[in-house]
Amino acid sequence: GSPVFDWDNYLKETSSSAAPTYCFKQHEVSPENEFKPSMKLEAVDPRNITSMCIATVIGVVGPRIRLRLDGGDNKNDFWRLVDSSELKPIGYTEKKGGMLQPPLGFRMNGSLFPMFLLKTLNGALYSPDTAFKSEPDAPTDNLFKVGQKIEAVDKKNPHLICVATIGDVNKNNIFVTFDGWRGAFDYWCSYDSRDIFPVGWCVKSGHPLQPPGHKGSRYSGSRPNSAQSSANVKQHFNDSINLTPDSASDLEAGIQESCSVFINHECKCGPFMDSSK
Ligand code: MLY
């Protein structure tokens, strides 16, 4: 496996401190991941959050699952924690008197959706009720301080959780900056986002952690080697997915896209491009 990132040493080198665990909407101990690839469940459509859709588990890494909406495409996979309130067992919506919806970008005529639902659920492997874990409570206030270190999802490469710093705090929001990555990946989010974790979360949860890059960082560590991080991610996927030739090449393409773009960093690229991407 990949070497464990040395947080103690990094905090010393950067003379910074870790955001305390009570700042986060995360369980102290990550719940067990009982999902398995190919299991089906109901999930909020991330691109249309009033819709509940049928989703299939495509991958499992630590306490996170990679999901694909049934009837959608394979370009809009998303990741959720097993204790996300956006995940429900099959049958939940109907029991509540609601209706399952086709995902945004449903690939058939909408009139075919009822038939599609029957077909996609027929003989399918349902996720067991016990796989759905209760969501942790949110802290009552935003207690983050500028400069504190965290682990955070890279929203542009959401399979990655990376070394990050609280860059700014404003009311209920925090600005997440990625150490050594100039700014192209930075984002604002609510203090109770499920995409941010305390230092040490990845290692405790069995999830890989991306070390800092080198760009624009005072830290003298080296940039994560693209081929290496790609290999790490692939290893994790291979551990958890039964790849069909099709999904294997999609996954390969997805990993290539996020990990193996080789760039000449000496180039000047003009005002409309971001050389850090
Ligand atoms: N395609 C990019 C991925 C960068 C990921 C940045 N995160 C870790 C903040 C690359 O391989 O350079």
Coordinates of C-alpha atoms and ligand atoms in Angstrom, one line a residue:
G1 CA 0.0 0.0 0.0
S2 CA 0.9 3.7 0.0
P3 CA 3.0 5.2 2.8
V4 CA 0.9 6.8 5.6
F5 CA 1.2 10.6 5.5
D6 CA 3.1 11.9 8.5
W7 CA 0.7 14.5 9.9
D8 CA 2.7 15.0 13.1
N9 CA 5.8 16.0 11.2
Y10 CA 3.8 18.1 8.7
L11 CA 2.1 20.1 11.5
K12 CA 5.5 20.7 13.0
E13 CA 7.1 21.7 9.7
T14 CA 4.3 24.1 8.9
S15 CA 3.9 25.2 12.6
S16 CA 0.2 24.8 12.3
S17 CA -2.4 22.9 14.3
A18 CA -5.2 20.5 13.4
A19 CA -8.8 21.7 13.6
P20 CA -10.3 19.9 16.7
T21 CA -12.7 17.0 16.0
Y22 CA -15.6 18.9 17.6
C23 CA -15.6 21.3 14.7
F24 CA -16.8 18.6 12.3
K25 CA -20.0 16.9 11.4
Q26 CA -18.4 13.5 11.4
H27 CA -18.7 10.5 13.7
E28 CA -15.7 10.1 16.1
V29 CA -15.3 6.5 14.7
S30 CA -16.3 6.0 11.1
P31 CA -19.2 3.5 10.7
E32 CA -18.5 0.2 9.0
N33 CA -19.1 0.1 5.2
E34 CA -21.5 -2.8 4.5
F35 CA -22.2 -1.8 0.9
K36 CA -20.8 -3.9 -1.9
P37 CA -20.4 -3.2 -5.6
S38 CA -23.6 -3.7 -7.6
M39 CA -25.9 -3.2 -4.6
K40 CA -28.9 -0.9 -5.3
L41 CA -30.3 1.8 -3.1
E42 CA -32.3 5.1 -3.3
A43 CA -30.3 8.3 -3.4
V44 CA -30.9 12.0 -3.8
D45 CA -30.0 13.0 -7.4
P46 CA -27.0 15.4 -6.8
R47 CA -28.0 17.4 -9.9
N48 CA -31.6 17.7 -8.9
I49 CA -31.9 17.4 -5.2
T50 CA -35.7 17.2 -5.0
S51 CA -35.5 13.8 -6.8
M52 CA -35.0 10.4 -5.2
C53 CA -33.6 8.0 -7.7
I54 CA -32.4 4.4 -7.9
A55 CA -28.6 4.2 -7.7
T56 CA -26.0 1.4 -7.9
V57 CA -22.9 1.1 -5.9
I58 CA -19.9 1.2 -8.3
G59 CA -17.1 1.2 -5.8
V60 CA -16.3 1.1 -2.0
V61 CA -13.4 2.9 -0.4
G62 CA -13.2 3.2 3.4
P63 CA -16.6 4.5 4.6
R64 CA -17.4 6.1 1.2
I65 CA -19.3 4.6 -1.8
R66 CA -19.2 5.6 -5.4
L67 CA -22.7 5.7 -6.9
R68 CA -24.2 5.8 -10.4
L69 CA -27.9 6.7 -11.0
D70 CA -29.8 3.9 -12.9
G71 CA -30.9 5.2 -16.2
G72 CA -28.4 8.0 -16.2
D73 CA -24.9 8.1 -17.8
N74 CA -21.6 6.9 -16.4
K75 CA -20.1 10.4 -16.4
N76 CA -21.8 11.7 -13.3
D77 CA -20.8 9.3 -10.7
F78 CA -20.7 10.7 -7.2
W79 CA -19.4 9.7 -3.7
R80 CA -21.3 9.5 -0.4
L81 CA -20.4 8.6 3.1
V82 CA -22.3 5.5 4.3
D83 CA -23.8 7.7 7.0
S84 CA -25.2 10.2 4.5
S85 CA -28.9 11.1 5.0
E86 CA -29.2 11.3 1.2
L87 CA -29.0 7.5 1.0
K88 CA -32.0 5.2 1.7
P89 CA -33.0 1.6 1.3
I90 CA -35.0 0.5 -1.7
G91 CA -38.7 1.1 -0.9
Y92 CA -38.1 4.1 1.4
T93 CA -39.7 6.7 -1.0
E94 CA -42.8 4.6 -1.7
K95 CA -43.3 3.9 2.0
K96 CA -43.2 7.7 2.6
G97 CA -45.9 8.2 -0.1
G98 CA -43.4 9.7 -2.6
M99 CA -42.4 8.7 -6.1
L100 CA -39.0 7.7 -7.4
Q101 CA -37.9 10.0 -10.3
P102 CA -35.8 9.4 -13.4
P103 CA -32.3 11.0 -12.9
L104 CA -31.5 14.2 -14.6
G105 CA -30.4 13.2 -18.1
F106 CA -32.5 10.0 -18.1
R107 CA -31.5 8.3 -21.3
M108 CA -35.0 7.2 -22.4
N109 CA -38.3 8.9 -23.0
G110 CA -39.8 9.8 -19.7
S111 CA -42.9 7.8 -20.4
L112 CA -40.8 4.6 -20.3
F113 CA -39.6 5.3 -16.7
P114 CA -42.2 3.1 -14.9
M115 CA -41.2 0.1 -17.1
F116 CA -37.5 1.0 -16.6
L117 CA -37.9 1.0 -12.8
L118 CA -39.5 -2.5 -12.9
K119 CA -36.7 -3.8 -15.0
T120 CA -33.8 -2.2 -13.1
L121 CA -35.1 -3.5 -9.8
N122 CA -36.0 -7.0 -11.0
G123 CA -33.6 -9.5 -9.6
A124 CA -31.4 -6.7 -8.3
L125 CA -29.3 -6.9 -5.2
Y126 CA -30.8 -4.6 -2.6
S127 CA -28.5 -2.9 0.0
P128 CA -29.4 -4.3 3.4
D129 CA -31.0 -1.9 5.9
T130 CA -28.1 -2.2 8.3
A131 CA -25.7 -0.6 5.7
F132 CA -27.5 2.8 6.2
K133 CA -25.9 4.5 9.1
S134 CA -27.3 7.4 11.0
E135 CA -25.9 10.8 10.2
P136 CA -23.8 12.5 12.9
D137 CA -25.1 15.7 14.5
A138 CA -23.7 19.0 13.3
P139 CA -21.8 21.1 15.8
T140 CA -24.0 24.0 16.8
D141 CA -21.6 26.7 15.7
N142 CA -18.8 27.3 13.2
L143 CA -15.7 26.8 15.4
F144 CA -13.1 26.6 12.6
K145 CA -10.1 29.0 12.8
V146 CA -8.1 30.3 9.8
G147 CA -4.9 28.3 9.4
Q148 CA -6.1 25.0 10.9
K149 CA -5.3 21.8 9.0
I150 CA -8.0 19.4 7.8
E151 CA -8.6 16.6 5.3
A152 CA -11.0 17.6 2.5
V153 CA -12.6 16.1 -0.6
D154 CA -11.2 17.6 -3.8
K155 CA -14.6 18.5 -5.4
K156 CA -13.1 18.4 -8.9
N157 CA -11.7 14.9 -8.2
P158 CA -14.1 13.7 -5.6
H159 CA -12.5 10.3 -5.2
L160 CA -9.6 12.2 -3.6
I161 CA -9.3 13.3 0.0
C162 CA -6.4 15.7 0.5
V163 CA -4.3 17.7 2.9
A164 CA -6.0 21.1 3.3
T165 CA -6.1 24.3 5.3
I166 CA -8.9 26.6 6.5
G167 CA -8.1 29.6 4.4
D168 CA -10.9 31.9 5.6
V169 CA -14.0 31.8 7.8
N170 CA -17.2 33.8 7.2
K171 CA -20.3 33.3 9.3
N172 CA -21.3 29.6 8.8
N173 CA -18.9 29.1 5.9
I174 CA -15.3 28.1 5.6
F175 CA -12.8 28.4 2.7
V176 CA -11.0 25.1 2.0
T177 CA -7.6 25.5 0.4
F178 CA -5.5 22.6 -0.8
D179 CA -1.9 22.6 0.4
G180 CA 0.5 23.0 -2.5
W181 CA -2.1 23.4 -5.2
R182 CA -2.3 27.2 -5.8
G183 CA -6.1 27.7 -5.6
A184 CA -7.7 26.1 -8.6
F185 CA -9.3 23.5 -6.3
D186 CA -10.2 25.7 -3.4
Y187 CA -13.9 26.2 -2.4
W188 CA -16.3 27.7 0.1
C189 CA -18.6 25.3 2.0
S190 CA -20.7 25.2 5.1
Y191 CA -18.8 24.4 8.4
D192 CA -21.0 21.3 8.7
S193 CA -20.1 20.0 5.2
R194 CA -19.7 16.2 5.0
D195 CA -16.7 16.7 2.7
I196 CA -14.3 17.9 5.4
F197 CA -12.7 15.7 8.0
P198 CA -10.3 16.0 11.0
V199 CA -6.6 15.3 10.6
G200 CA -6.1 11.5 10.9
W201 CA -9.6 10.6 9.6
C202 CA -8.3 8.9 6.4
V203 CA -5.9 6.7 8.2
K204 CA -8.4 5.7 10.8
S205 CA -11.1 5.1 8.2
G206 CA -9.0 3.1 5.7
H207 CA -9.2 5.8 3.0
P208 CA -6.2 7.0 1.1
L209 CA -5.0 10.6 1.7
Q210 CA -3.4 12.7 -0.9
P211 CA -0.3 14.5 0.4
P212 CA 0.3 18.2 -0.4
G213 CA 1.4 19.2 -3.9
H214 CA 4.3 21.7 -4.3
K215 CA 2.8 24.6 -6.1
G216 CA 2.6 27.8 -4.2
S217 CA 3.4 26.0 -0.9
R218 CA 6.0 26.9 1.6
Y219 CA 6.1 23.3 2.5
S220 CA 9.2 21.6 0.9
G221 CA 7.6 18.2 0.3
S222 CA 7.4 16.9 -3.2
R223 CA 4.3 17.0 -5.4
P224 CA 2.4 13.8 -5.3
N225 CA 3.6 11.6 -8.2
S226 CA 0.7 11.3 -10.6
A227 CA 1.5 7.8 -11.7
Q228 CA 1.8 6.7 -8.1
S229 CA -1.4 8.3 -6.9
S230 CA -3.2 6.8 -9.9
A231 CA -1.8 3.4 -9.0
N232 CA -3.0 3.8 -5.4
V233 CA -6.5 4.7 -6.4
K234 CA -6.6 1.9 -8.9
Q235 CA -5.4 -0.5 -6.2
H236 CA -8.3 0.6 -3.9
F237 CA -10.8 0.2 -6.7
N238 CA -9.6 -3.2 -7.7
D239 CA -9.9 -4.3 -4.0
S240 CA -13.6 -3.3 -4.0
I241 CA -15.1 -3.6 -7.5
N242 CA -15.8 -6.4 -9.8
L243 CA -14.9 -4.6 -13.0
T244 CA -16.7 -5.4 -16.2
P245 CA -14.5 -4.5 -19.3
D246 CA -16.7 -1.5 -19.8
S247 CA -16.7 -0.1 -16.3
A248 CA -12.9 -0.9 -16.1
S249 CA -12.1 1.3 -19.0
D250 CA -14.5 4.0 -17.8
L251 CA -12.8 3.9 -14.4
E252 CA -9.4 3.9 -16.1
A253 CA -10.4 7.0 -18.1
G254 CA -11.7 8.7 -14.9
I255 CA -8.5 8.0 -13.0
Q256 CA -6.4 9.1 -15.9
E257 CA -8.4 12.3 -16.1
S258 CA -7.8 13.1 -12.5
C259 CA -4.4 11.8 -11.8
S260 CA -2.3 11.6 -14.9
V261 CA -2.4 14.9 -16.8
F262 CA 1.2 15.8 -17.5
I263 CA 1.8 19.4 -17.9
N264 CA 4.8 21.6 -18.7
H265 CA 4.7 23.9 -15.7
E266 CA 7.1 26.3 -17.4
C267 CA 4.5 27.4 -20.0
K268 CA 2.9 30.8 -20.0
C269 CA -0.7 30.1 -20.9
G270 CA -2.4 33.5 -21.0
P271 CA -5.2 35.0 -18.9
F272 CA -8.0 32.5 -19.7
M273 CA -6.3 29.3 -18.6
D274 CA -5.3 28.1 -15.2
S275 CA -1.8 26.5 -15.3
S276 CA -2.5 24.7 -12.1
K277 CA -5.2 22.5 -13.6
Ligands
MLY1 N1 -5.5 16.4 -12.7 C1 -4.8 16.9 -11.6 C2 -5.4 16.4 -10.3 C3 -5.0 17.4 -9.2 C4 -5.7 17.0 -7.9 C5 -5.5 18.2 -7.0 N2 -6.1 18.0 -5.7 C6 -5.3 17.0 -5.0 C7 -6.2 19.2 -4.9 C8 -3.3 16.5 -11.6 O1 -3.0 15.3 -11.8 O2 -2.4 17.3 -11.5

